[in-house]
Coordinates of C-alpha atoms in Angstrom, one line a residue:
M22 CA 108.3 -151.6 -34.2
N23 CA 109.0 -155.3 -34.5
R24 CA 109.1 -157.1 -37.8
I25 CA 109.2 -160.9 -37.5
R26 CA 112.3 -162.5 -38.9
S27 CA 114.4 -165.5 -37.9
L28 CA 118.2 -165.0 -37.6
A29 CA 120.4 -167.9 -38.6
L30 CA 123.2 -168.8 -36.2
L31 CA 126.6 -168.0 -37.6
G32 CA 129.0 -170.9 -37.6
A33 CA 132.3 -170.1 -35.9
A34 CA 134.3 -171.9 -38.6
T35 CA 132.7 -169.7 -41.3
L36 CA 133.2 -166.5 -39.3
A37 CA 136.9 -167.4 -38.8
A38 CA 137.5 -167.2 -42.5
G39 CA 139.1 -163.8 -42.8
G40 CA 139.3 -161.1 -40.2
L41 CA 137.0 -158.1 -39.7
T42 CA 138.7 -155.1 -41.3
A43 CA 135.6 -153.1 -41.8
L44 CA 137.3 -149.7 -41.6
A45 CA 140.5 -150.6 -43.3
T46 CA 141.7 -148.2 -46.0
G47 CA 144.1 -149.3 -48.6
S48 CA 146.3 -146.8 -50.4
A49 CA 147.0 -148.0 -54.0
H50 CA 150.5 -147.6 -55.5
A51 CA 150.6 -144.8 -58.0
A52 CA 150.8 -147.2 -60.9
D53 CA 147.9 -149.3 -59.7
V54 CA 144.6 -149.4 -61.6
N55 CA 141.1 -150.6 -60.8
V56 CA 140.7 -153.9 -62.6
A57 CA 137.1 -154.4 -61.5
R58 CA 134.3 -153.5 -64.0
N59 CA 131.1 -151.6 -63.2
G60 CA 132.0 -151.4 -59.5
G61 CA 129.6 -148.5 -59.0
F62 CA 126.7 -150.5 -60.6
E63 CA 125.9 -147.6 -62.9
S64 CA 125.4 -150.1 -65.7
G65 CA 123.0 -152.3 -63.8
L66 CA 124.5 -155.8 -63.2
A67 CA 126.7 -155.8 -66.2
D68 CA 129.9 -157.8 -65.6
W69 CA 128.4 -159.3 -62.4
T70 CA 126.8 -162.7 -61.8
C71 CA 124.4 -163.0 -58.8
S72 CA 123.2 -166.3 -57.3
S73 CA 119.6 -167.3 -58.0
G74 CA 118.6 -163.8 -59.2
S75 CA 119.3 -162.5 -55.6
G76 CA 120.9 -159.2 -56.8
A77 CA 119.4 -156.0 -58.1
V78 CA 120.5 -152.5 -58.7
V79 CA 118.7 -149.8 -56.6
S80 CA 118.8 -146.0 -56.8
S81 CA 118.6 -145.6 -53.0
P82 CA 120.6 -145.9 -50.8
V83 CA 123.7 -145.2 -52.9
Y84 CA 127.2 -144.3 -51.7
A85 CA 128.1 -142.5 -55.0
G86 CA 126.5 -142.1 -58.4
A87 CA 123.0 -143.3 -59.2
G88 CA 123.1 -147.0 -58.5
A89 CA 124.1 -149.6 -55.9
L90 CA 123.9 -153.4 -55.5
K91 CA 121.2 -154.8 -53.2
G92 CA 121.5 -158.4 -52.4
T93 CA 118.7 -160.3 -50.7
P94 CA 119.5 -163.6 -49.0
A95 CA 116.7 -166.2 -49.0
G96 CA 116.7 -169.7 -47.7
Q97 CA 120.0 -171.4 -48.3
D98 CA 121.1 -168.6 -50.7
N99 CA 123.4 -166.0 -49.2
A100 CA 122.9 -163.6 -52.2
Q101 CA 126.4 -163.8 -53.6
C102 CA 127.4 -161.5 -56.5
S103 CA 130.8 -162.0 -58.2
Q104 CA 132.9 -161.1 -61.2
T105 CA 136.2 -162.4 -62.7
V106 CA 139.0 -159.8 -63.0
T107 CA 142.2 -160.0 -65.0
V108 CA 145.3 -159.8 -62.9
K109 CA 149.0 -160.0 -63.0
P110 CA 150.9 -162.9 -61.5
N111 CA 152.9 -162.5 -58.3
S112 CA 151.1 -159.2 -57.5
T113 CA 149.2 -157.8 -54.6
Y114 CA 145.7 -156.3 -55.0
T115 CA 143.5 -154.4 -52.6
I116 CA 139.8 -155.2 -52.8
S117 CA 137.3 -152.9 -51.2
E118 CA 133.6 -151.9 -51.1
Q119 CA 131.2 -149.6 -49.3
V120 CA 128.5 -151.6 -47.5
Q121 CA 125.3 -151.1 -45.5
G122 CA 123.8 -154.1 -43.7
S123 CA 124.5 -156.9 -41.3
Y124 CA 127.0 -159.7 -42.0
V125 CA 128.2 -158.5 -45.3
Y126 CA 131.2 -160.5 -46.8
L127 CA 133.9 -159.6 -49.3
G128 CA 136.6 -161.9 -50.7
A129 CA 138.5 -163.4 -53.6
T130 CA 139.0 -167.0 -54.8
G131 CA 141.3 -168.6 -57.3
T132 CA 144.2 -166.3 -56.2
G133 CA 146.8 -169.0 -56.7
T134 CA 148.0 -168.4 -53.1
Q135 CA 145.7 -168.0 -50.2
D136 CA 142.1 -167.0 -50.9
V137 CA 140.9 -164.2 -48.6
S138 CA 137.6 -162.9 -47.1
T139 CA 136.5 -160.3 -44.6
W140 CA 133.1 -159.4 -43.1
T141 CA 131.3 -156.9 -41.0
P142 CA 128.6 -157.8 -38.4
G143 CA 126.7 -154.5 -39.0
S144 CA 127.1 -151.1 -40.6
G145 CA 125.7 -149.1 -37.6
G146 CA 123.4 -146.9 -39.8
G147 CA 125.7 -145.6 -42.5
W148 CA 128.1 -146.7 -45.1
Q149 CA 131.1 -148.7 -43.9
K150 CA 134.2 -149.7 -45.9
L151 CA 135.2 -153.3 -46.1
S152 CA 138.7 -153.9 -47.4
T153 CA 141.3 -156.7 -47.7
T154 CA 144.3 -157.7 -49.9
F155 CA 145.3 -160.8 -51.8
T156 CA 148.4 -161.9 -53.6
T157 CA 148.3 -163.8 -56.9
G158 CA 150.3 -166.9 -57.7
P159 CA 153.1 -167.2 -60.2
S160 CA 150.8 -168.3 -63.0
T161 CA 147.5 -166.6 -61.9
T162 CA 145.9 -164.3 -64.5
R163 CA 142.2 -164.5 -63.5
V164 CA 140.7 -164.1 -60.0
T165 CA 137.1 -164.2 -58.9
V166 CA 136.1 -161.5 -56.5
W167 CA 132.8 -161.6 -54.7
T168 CA 130.5 -160.2 -52.0
H169 CA 127.5 -161.7 -50.3
G170 CA 125.3 -161.5 -47.2
W171 CA 124.3 -164.2 -44.8
Y172 CA 121.6 -166.7 -44.4
G173 CA 118.4 -165.5 -42.7
Q174 CA 119.7 -161.9 -42.6
P175 CA 118.0 -158.9 -44.2
A176 CA 119.1 -157.5 -47.6
Y177 CA 122.5 -155.8 -47.8
V178 CA 123.7 -152.9 -50.1
V179 CA 127.1 -152.6 -51.7
D180 CA 128.6 -149.7 -53.7
D181 CA 132.0 -148.4 -54.9
F182 CA 133.5 -151.9 -55.4
S183 CA 137.1 -151.8 -56.5
V184 CA 140.2 -154.1 -57.0
F185 CA 143.3 -152.0 -57.1
G186 CA 146.6 -153.4 -58.3
P187 CA 148.9 -153.8 -61.3
D188 CA 147.1 -153.9 -64.7
G189 CA 146.8 -157.5 -65.8
G190 CA 146.2 -156.6 -69.4
G191 CA 142.4 -156.6 -69.1
G192 CA 142.2 -152.8 -69.1
T193 CA 140.5 -150.6 -66.6
D194 CA 137.0 -149.3 -66.0
P195 CA 137.5 -145.6 -66.8
G196 CA 133.9 -144.5 -67.0
P197 CA 133.0 -140.8 -67.2
S198 CA 134.4 -138.2 -65.0
V199 CA 132.4 -136.6 -62.1
P200 CA 130.5 -133.5 -63.4
G201 CA 131.3 -130.0 -62.1
A202 CA 129.2 -127.8 -60.0
P203 CA 126.1 -126.2 -61.7
G204 CA 126.2 -122.4 -62.1
G205 CA 123.6 -119.8 -62.5
T206 CA 121.3 -121.1 -59.7
A207 CA 118.3 -118.8 -59.4
V208 CA 114.8 -118.8 -57.8
S209 CA 111.6 -117.6 -59.6
G210 CA 107.9 -118.2 -59.8
Q211 CA 107.3 -117.9 -56.0
S212 CA 103.8 -118.8 -54.6
A213 CA 102.6 -119.4 -51.1
N214 CA 103.6 -123.0 -51.2
G215 CA 106.1 -123.4 -54.0
L216 CA 108.8 -121.9 -56.2
T217 CA 110.9 -122.6 -59.3
L218 CA 114.6 -123.4 -59.1
S219 CA 116.7 -123.0 -62.2
W220 CA 120.4 -123.5 -63.1
N221 CA 122.7 -123.9 -66.0
A222 CA 123.1 -127.4 -67.4
V223 CA 126.4 -129.2 -66.7
S224 CA 128.2 -131.1 -69.5
G225 CA 128.3 -134.8 -68.9
A226 CA 125.6 -134.9 -66.3
T227 CA 122.8 -137.5 -66.4
G228 CA 120.8 -135.9 -63.7
Y229 CA 120.7 -133.4 -60.8
Y230 CA 120.0 -133.5 -57.1
V231 CA 118.2 -130.6 -55.4
Y232 CA 119.0 -129.8 -51.8
Q233 CA 116.7 -127.8 -49.6
D234 CA 118.3 -126.5 -46.4
G235 CA 121.1 -129.1 -46.8
V236 CA 118.8 -132.1 -47.3
R237 CA 118.3 -133.8 -50.7
V238 CA 114.6 -133.4 -51.6
K239 CA 114.4 -134.0 -55.3
T240 CA 116.1 -135.7 -58.3
V241 CA 115.5 -134.4 -61.8
S242 CA 116.9 -135.0 -65.2
G243 CA 117.5 -131.3 -65.9
P244 CA 116.5 -127.7 -65.0
P245 CA 114.2 -126.3 -63.9
A246 CA 112.8 -128.0 -60.7
Q247 CA 109.4 -127.2 -59.3
I248 CA 109.6 -127.2 -55.5
T249 CA 106.2 -127.7 -53.9
G250 CA 104.7 -128.3 -50.4
L251 CA 106.5 -125.3 -48.8
A252 CA 105.3 -123.2 -46.0
A253 CA 104.0 -119.7 -46.8
A254 CA 106.1 -116.6 -46.1
T255 CA 109.1 -118.8 -45.4
S256 CA 112.7 -118.6 -46.6
Y257 CA 114.6 -121.7 -47.9
S258 CA 118.2 -122.3 -49.0
F259 CA 118.8 -124.4 -52.1
Q260 CA 121.7 -126.0 -53.8
V261 CA 122.0 -128.2 -56.9
S262 CA 124.6 -130.9 -57.7
A263 CA 125.0 -132.9 -61.0
Y264 CA 125.7 -136.6 -61.2
N265 CA 126.5 -139.3 -63.7
A266 CA 127.9 -142.8 -63.6
A267 CA 131.1 -141.6 -62.0
G268 CA 129.3 -140.1 -59.1
E269 CA 127.9 -136.9 -57.7
G270 CA 129.8 -133.6 -58.3
P271 CA 130.1 -130.6 -56.0
K272 CA 127.1 -128.6 -55.0
S273 CA 126.3 -125.2 -56.5
A274 CA 126.5 -122.0 -54.6
A275 CA 123.5 -121.7 -52.2
V276 CA 120.6 -119.5 -53.3
T277 CA 117.7 -118.4 -51.1
G278 CA 114.0 -118.3 -52.1
T279 CA 111.1 -117.0 -50.0
T280 CA 107.5 -118.1 -50.5
T281 CA 104.7 -115.6 -50.5
G282 CA 101.6 -115.2 -48.3
G283 CA 101.2 -116.1 -44.7
G284 CA 99.1 -118.1 -42.3
N285 CA 98.2 -121.8 -42.6
P286 CA 95.1 -122.3 -44.7
N287 CA 95.2 -126.1 -44.2
P288 CA 96.2 -126.9 -40.6
N289 CA 96.4 -130.5 -39.3
P290 CA 93.3 -131.8 -37.6
S291 CA 93.4 -132.0 -33.9
V292 CA 93.9 -135.4 -32.3
P293 CA 90.8 -136.5 -30.3
K294 CA 90.9 -136.7 -26.5
H295 CA 90.9 -140.4 -26.7
A296 CA 92.7 -141.8 -29.7
L297 CA 93.5 -145.1 -31.4
T298 CA 96.9 -145.4 -33.1
G299 CA 97.8 -148.0 -35.7
Y300 CA 101.1 -148.5 -37.6
W301 CA 100.8 -149.0 -41.3
Q302 CA 103.4 -151.2 -43.0
N303 CA 105.2 -149.8 -46.1
F304 CA 106.2 -153.4 -46.9
N305 CA 104.7 -156.9 -47.4
N306 CA 105.6 -159.4 -44.7
G307 CA 102.6 -161.7 -44.9
A308 CA 100.1 -159.3 -43.3
T309 CA 97.3 -157.8 -45.4
V310 CA 98.7 -155.3 -47.9
Q311 CA 96.9 -152.0 -47.5
K312 CA 96.8 -148.6 -49.1
I313 CA 96.3 -145.8 -46.6
S314 CA 92.7 -145.5 -47.9
D315 CA 92.2 -149.2 -46.7
V316 CA 93.0 -148.4 -43.1
S317 CA 89.9 -148.6 -40.9
S318 CA 88.3 -145.4 -40.0
Q319 CA 88.5 -146.5 -36.3
Y320 CA 92.1 -145.3 -36.3
D321 CA 92.7 -141.7 -35.3
I322 CA 96.5 -141.7 -35.8
I323 CA 98.1 -143.7 -38.6
A324 CA 101.9 -144.1 -38.3
V325 CA 103.5 -144.8 -41.7
S326 CA 106.3 -147.3 -41.1
F327 CA 109.1 -146.4 -41.7
A328 CA 111.3 -143.4 -42.7
D329 CA 114.7 -144.3 -44.2
A330 CA 118.1 -143.1 -43.2
T331 CA 120.2 -141.1 -45.6
T332 CA 124.0 -140.7 -45.8
T333 CA 123.6 -137.3 -44.0
P334 CA 123.7 -137.9 -40.2
G335 CA 120.3 -137.5 -38.7
A336 CA 118.5 -136.9 -42.0
I337 CA 115.6 -139.0 -43.1
T338 CA 113.8 -139.7 -46.4
F339 CA 110.8 -141.8 -47.4
N340 CA 110.6 -144.4 -50.2
L341 CA 107.1 -145.8 -50.9
D342 CA 107.4 -149.6 -51.7
S343 CA 105.2 -149.3 -54.7
A344 CA 106.2 -152.7 -56.1
G345 CA 105.7 -154.5 -52.8
L346 CA 102.3 -152.8 -52.2
G347 CA 100.8 -153.9 -55.5
G348 CA 101.6 -150.9 -57.6
Y349 CA 100.6 -148.2 -55.1
T350 CA 101.7 -144.9 -56.6
V351 CA 103.2 -141.9 -54.8
A352 CA 100.3 -139.8 -56.2
Q353 CA 97.7 -142.2 -54.8
F354 CA 99.6 -142.3 -51.4
K355 CA 99.6 -138.5 -51.1
A356 CA 95.9 -138.3 -52.1
D357 CA 95.0 -140.9 -49.5
I358 CA 96.8 -139.0 -46.8
A359 CA 95.0 -135.8 -47.8
A360 CA 91.6 -137.7 -47.7
K361 CA 92.4 -139.1 -44.2
K362 CA 93.4 -135.6 -43.1
A363 CA 90.1 -134.2 -44.4
A364 CA 88.3 -136.9 -42.4
G365 CA 90.0 -135.7 -39.2
K366 CA 92.7 -138.3 -39.1
S367 CA 96.4 -137.7 -38.5
V368 CA 98.9 -139.6 -40.7
I369 CA 102.4 -139.4 -39.4
L370 CA 105.8 -140.8 -40.4
S371 CA 107.5 -143.2 -38.0
I372 CA 111.2 -143.0 -37.6
G373 CA 113.1 -146.1 -36.6
G374 CA 111.6 -149.5 -36.2
E375 CA 113.5 -152.7 -35.6
K376 CA 115.8 -151.9 -38.6
G377 CA 115.9 -148.2 -37.9
T378 CA 119.4 -146.7 -38.0
I379 CA 118.9 -143.0 -37.5
S380 CA 121.3 -141.4 -35.0
V381 CA 120.9 -137.9 -33.6
N382 CA 124.0 -137.3 -31.4
D383 CA 125.0 -133.7 -32.1
P384 CA 123.6 -130.3 -33.1
A385 CA 124.2 -130.9 -36.8
S386 CA 122.3 -134.2 -36.9
A387 CA 119.5 -132.8 -34.8
N388 CA 119.1 -130.0 -37.3
N389 CA 119.2 -132.5 -40.2
L390 CA 116.4 -134.5 -38.6
A391 CA 114.2 -131.5 -38.1
N392 CA 114.8 -130.1 -41.6
S393 CA 114.3 -133.4 -43.4
A394 CA 111.2 -134.4 -41.4
Y395 CA 109.6 -131.0 -42.1
A396 CA 110.4 -131.3 -45.8
L397 CA 108.7 -134.8 -45.9
M398 CA 105.7 -133.3 -44.0
Q399 CA 105.4 -130.7 -46.7
E400 CA 105.9 -133.1 -49.5
Y401 CA 103.5 -135.9 -48.4
G402 CA 101.1 -134.1 -46.1
F403 CA 102.2 -135.9 -42.9
S404 CA 100.8 -134.3 -39.7
G405 CA 103.9 -135.2 -37.7
I406 CA 106.4 -137.9 -36.7
D407 CA 106.7 -140.9 -34.5
I408 CA 109.9 -141.7 -32.7
D409 CA 110.4 -145.5 -32.6
L410 CA 114.2 -145.9 -32.2
E411 CA 114.8 -149.3 -30.6
N412 CA 118.5 -148.8 -30.0
G413 CA 118.3 -145.9 -27.6
L414 CA 118.5 -142.1 -28.2
N415 CA 120.3 -139.1 -27.0
P416 CA 117.8 -137.0 -25.0
T417 CA 119.7 -133.7 -25.4
Y418 CA 119.8 -133.7 -29.2
M419 CA 116.5 -135.5 -29.8
T420 CA 114.9 -132.8 -27.7
Q421 CA 116.7 -130.2 -29.8
A422 CA 115.5 -131.9 -33.1
L423 CA 111.9 -132.1 -32.0
R424 CA 111.7 -128.6 -30.7
S425 CA 113.2 -127.3 -33.9
L426 CA 110.6 -129.3 -35.9
S427 CA 107.8 -127.9 -33.7
A428 CA 109.1 -124.4 -34.4
K429 CA 108.8 -125.0 -38.1
A430 CA 105.5 -127.0 -38.2
G431 CA 103.5 -125.1 -35.6
S432 CA 101.1 -126.0 -32.8
S433 CA 99.2 -128.7 -34.8
L434 CA 102.3 -130.9 -35.1
V435 CA 101.7 -134.5 -33.9
I436 CA 104.6 -136.1 -32.0
T437 CA 104.2 -139.7 -30.8
M438 CA 106.7 -142.2 -29.3
A439 CA 106.8 -146.0 -29.2
P440 CA 109.5 -146.9 -26.7
Q441 CA 110.1 -150.5 -25.6
T442 CA 109.2 -151.3 -22.0
I443 CA 112.8 -151.2 -20.8
D444 CA 113.1 -147.6 -22.1
M445 CA 110.4 -146.4 -19.8
Q446 CA 111.3 -148.2 -16.5
S447 CA 112.9 -145.0 -15.1
T448 CA 112.8 -141.3 -15.7
A449 CA 116.6 -141.4 -15.9
G450 CA 116.4 -143.2 -19.2
G451 CA 116.9 -141.4 -22.5
Y452 CA 113.5 -142.0 -23.9
F453 CA 111.7 -141.0 -20.7
K454 CA 113.9 -137.9 -20.4
T455 CA 113.1 -136.9 -24.0
A456 CA 109.3 -137.3 -23.4
L457 CA 109.5 -135.1 -20.3
N458 CA 111.7 -132.6 -22.0
I459 CA 109.0 -132.0 -24.7
K460 CA 106.0 -132.5 -22.6
D461 CA 104.5 -129.3 -23.8
I462 CA 104.5 -130.4 -27.5
L463 CA 104.2 -134.2 -27.0
T464 CA 101.0 -135.9 -28.2
V465 CA 101.3 -139.5 -26.8
V466 CA 103.8 -142.2 -25.8
N467 CA 102.5 -145.6 -26.9
M468 CA 104.9 -147.9 -25.1
Q469 CA 105.3 -151.4 -26.6
Y470 CA 104.0 -153.8 -24.0
Y471 CA 105.5 -156.8 -25.9
N472 CA 108.7 -158.6 -26.9
S473 CA 110.0 -157.7 -23.4
G474 CA 109.5 -160.5 -20.9
S475 CA 108.9 -159.6 -17.3
M476 CA 109.3 -156.0 -16.0
N477 CA 108.9 -154.0 -12.8
G478 CA 105.7 -152.2 -12.2
C479 CA 105.3 -148.9 -10.4
D480 CA 104.8 -150.8 -7.1
G481 CA 108.2 -152.5 -7.4
K482 CA 106.7 -155.9 -8.1
V483 CA 107.7 -157.9 -11.2
Y484 CA 104.9 -158.6 -13.7
S485 CA 104.9 -160.9 -16.7
Q486 CA 103.8 -159.7 -20.2
G487 CA 100.5 -161.0 -21.4
S488 CA 98.4 -159.9 -18.4
V489 CA 96.3 -157.0 -17.5
D490 CA 98.6 -156.3 -14.6
F491 CA 101.6 -156.0 -16.9
L492 CA 99.7 -153.3 -18.9
T493 CA 98.4 -151.3 -15.9
A494 CA 101.4 -151.6 -13.5
L495 CA 103.9 -150.4 -16.3
A496 CA 101.6 -147.7 -17.5
C497 CA 101.5 -146.4 -13.9
I498 CA 105.3 -145.7 -14.1
Q499 CA 104.7 -143.2 -16.9
L500 CA 101.6 -141.8 -15.3
E501 CA 103.3 -141.2 -11.9
G502 CA 106.7 -140.3 -13.5
G503 CA 105.5 -137.0 -14.9
L504 CA 103.6 -137.6 -18.2
D505 CA 100.0 -136.3 -18.4
P506 CA 97.4 -139.1 -18.7
S507 CA 96.6 -137.7 -22.2
Q508 CA 100.2 -138.6 -23.2
V509 CA 100.0 -142.3 -22.2
G510 CA 98.7 -145.0 -24.5
I511 CA 98.9 -148.8 -24.4
G512 CA 100.8 -150.4 -27.3
V513 CA 100.0 -154.1 -28.2
P514 CA 100.2 -156.4 -31.2
A515 CA 97.0 -156.7 -33.2
S516 CA 97.4 -160.5 -33.5
P517 CA 99.8 -163.2 -32.4
S518 CA 101.6 -162.8 -35.8
G519 CA 102.4 -159.2 -35.0
A520 CA 105.1 -159.8 -32.4
G521 CA 107.4 -162.5 -31.1
S522 CA 105.7 -162.5 -27.7
G523 CA 103.4 -160.4 -25.6
Y524 CA 100.1 -160.7 -27.5
V525 CA 97.0 -160.1 -25.4
S526 CA 93.4 -160.4 -26.4
P527 CA 91.4 -157.2 -27.0
T528 CA 89.5 -158.1 -23.8
I529 CA 92.6 -157.7 -21.7
V530 CA 93.5 -154.4 -23.4
N531 CA 89.9 -153.2 -22.7
N532 CA 90.2 -154.3 -19.1
A533 CA 93.5 -152.4 -18.7
L534 CA 91.9 -149.3 -20.1
D535 CA 89.0 -149.6 -17.7
C536 CA 91.3 -150.2 -14.8
L537 CA 93.4 -147.1 -15.5
A538 CA 90.6 -144.8 -16.5
R539 CA 87.8 -146.0 -14.2
G540 CA 89.3 -148.3 -11.6
T541 CA 87.3 -151.3 -12.7
N542 CA 88.3 -154.7 -14.3
C543 CA 91.7 -154.6 -12.7
G544 CA 93.8 -157.6 -11.9
S545 CA 95.9 -158.0 -8.8
F546 CA 97.4 -154.5 -9.3
K547 CA 95.1 -151.6 -8.8
P548 CA 96.4 -148.0 -9.2
S549 CA 96.0 -145.7 -6.3
K550 CA 93.9 -143.4 -8.4
T551 CA 92.2 -143.3 -11.8
Y552 CA 93.3 -141.5 -14.9
P553 CA 90.2 -140.7 -17.0
G554 CA 92.2 -138.5 -19.4
L555 CA 94.2 -141.6 -20.6
R556 CA 94.8 -141.1 -24.4
G557 CA 94.1 -144.6 -25.6
A558 CA 95.8 -147.5 -27.3
M559 CA 98.1 -148.4 -30.2
T560 CA 98.7 -151.5 -32.2
W561 CA 101.2 -153.1 -34.5
S562 CA 99.8 -153.0 -37.1
T563 CA 96.8 -152.0 -39.1
N564 CA 97.9 -154.7 -41.6
W565 CA 98.0 -157.5 -39.0
D566 CA 94.6 -156.2 -37.7
A567 CA 93.1 -156.5 -41.2
K568 CA 94.6 -159.9 -41.6
A569 CA 92.7 -161.0 -38.4
G570 CA 89.5 -159.6 -39.7
S571 CA 89.9 -156.2 -37.8
A572 CA 89.0 -158.0 -34.6
W573 CA 91.4 -155.8 -32.6
S574 CA 90.2 -152.4 -33.8
N575 CA 86.5 -153.5 -33.8
S576 CA 86.8 -154.3 -30.1
V577 CA 89.4 -151.8 -28.7
A578 CA 88.3 -148.7 -30.7
P579 CA 84.8 -148.5 -29.1
K580 CA 86.4 -148.8 -25.7
V581 CA 89.0 -146.1 -26.4
H582 CA 86.5 -143.7 -27.9
G583 CA 84.1 -144.4 -25.0
L584 CA 86.6 -143.5 -22.2
P585 CA 85.4 -140.8 -19.8

């Protein structure tokens, strides 16, 4: 789902400074030491200087340990963070870091010879290693090493920063050693929806990670850990690892726990025949900041945007932006979801978005997505998930993941999709294939009829976005391509601010709904038949809708709910 941002053009002269060696791996000489300090950011920003307060230490995502550097460019500030290291003259050093983000730079100045830099245009969804080398001059004893992002780009994350070479006399950054694997892991206190996990404390550990079926689900300061939100009469596998400033240690031996009881005393509410879907923003980008409880009751499906990728391929997690949402707590968030559920609404978790970097390309990542999505449904009360991957998907393994999730969650699982228009032009496309592969468990496909330009309609003619014909002729491709009318919805921005292009007034949306469901209010394109079972409409976002005085939902919701 689109988030409006402007991307600064990169100057060729700047990009030419240093080559891209994103995956280079340097092997330090046996006598070399790491002359950088606090390269794992376990001590906050100690030993580091960041421009204009642009740097902060975050607990997620991290490559190792409990902290990582997050730099946020703003205006003419590229969010540079640097430190000065003590080096030995006439010596070669390897500087490296693990990065996530687009256009992340690494370099050294004041080397006494040739200053160096390297960069990566994008991390592709996971951690990527940047590395380069520099040689000091005959009298150089101090060198400034740095990392930064780029103007107009999103925040970047850096971890495991190191400068390996001869000891210049400034000492090293020894830190603690990585803790060992916890022993004595055991399960007790089983109930229908929870259990207690215990283990022996590990010397030198500052905290512990709890893994459920291979996915990290909890961070605690010590044993025991209360695991809640589990399904009744279900077996789960658990492991525990210890961590400290040096990083995460090995996992414990796996232990299995089984919850008691059976049945589902609190199933998800059913989605109405004609439904209005709205995406809720877990961030502040100028639209109205909302709690889930603030979302208009007109919306039947609320898609929380977005899940976050983890370092495990295919696995997802969710991090509520409490600070950006005015102190919205996780407890309030969960309670609000439960209240919406009690009111007959479906609150689901959206995976992807414009910045989404989740890849499901093999059986293991498909299993990871299913397991982690189900764990989040149990933890927060989500009724299902939304697939909004804007960089394509693998239909074979996405199908596997969604069917595995359905087997875990049961028949009340809500699965929605929000493909771009180009993704649904042909049944040969990955998105369309996936939708048809899971037709028996798919709730609705709300294609994004915006940010796309002109596209072919089902009659072979080209239609421009922003018209009723664009909505109806492109919806016809899905309706005639194999999807049930109940699985087709029209996705549009709630206001001109919600997308770069393609906004249409609620009147045009309503005309398109009438045209498809009743055969009235059509433009030049008129479908060969009507589709009274059409599911409804979707908007990005409930926040932009609220910013515009709820004009979109107040107009479109009655039309959707009044369809035949």
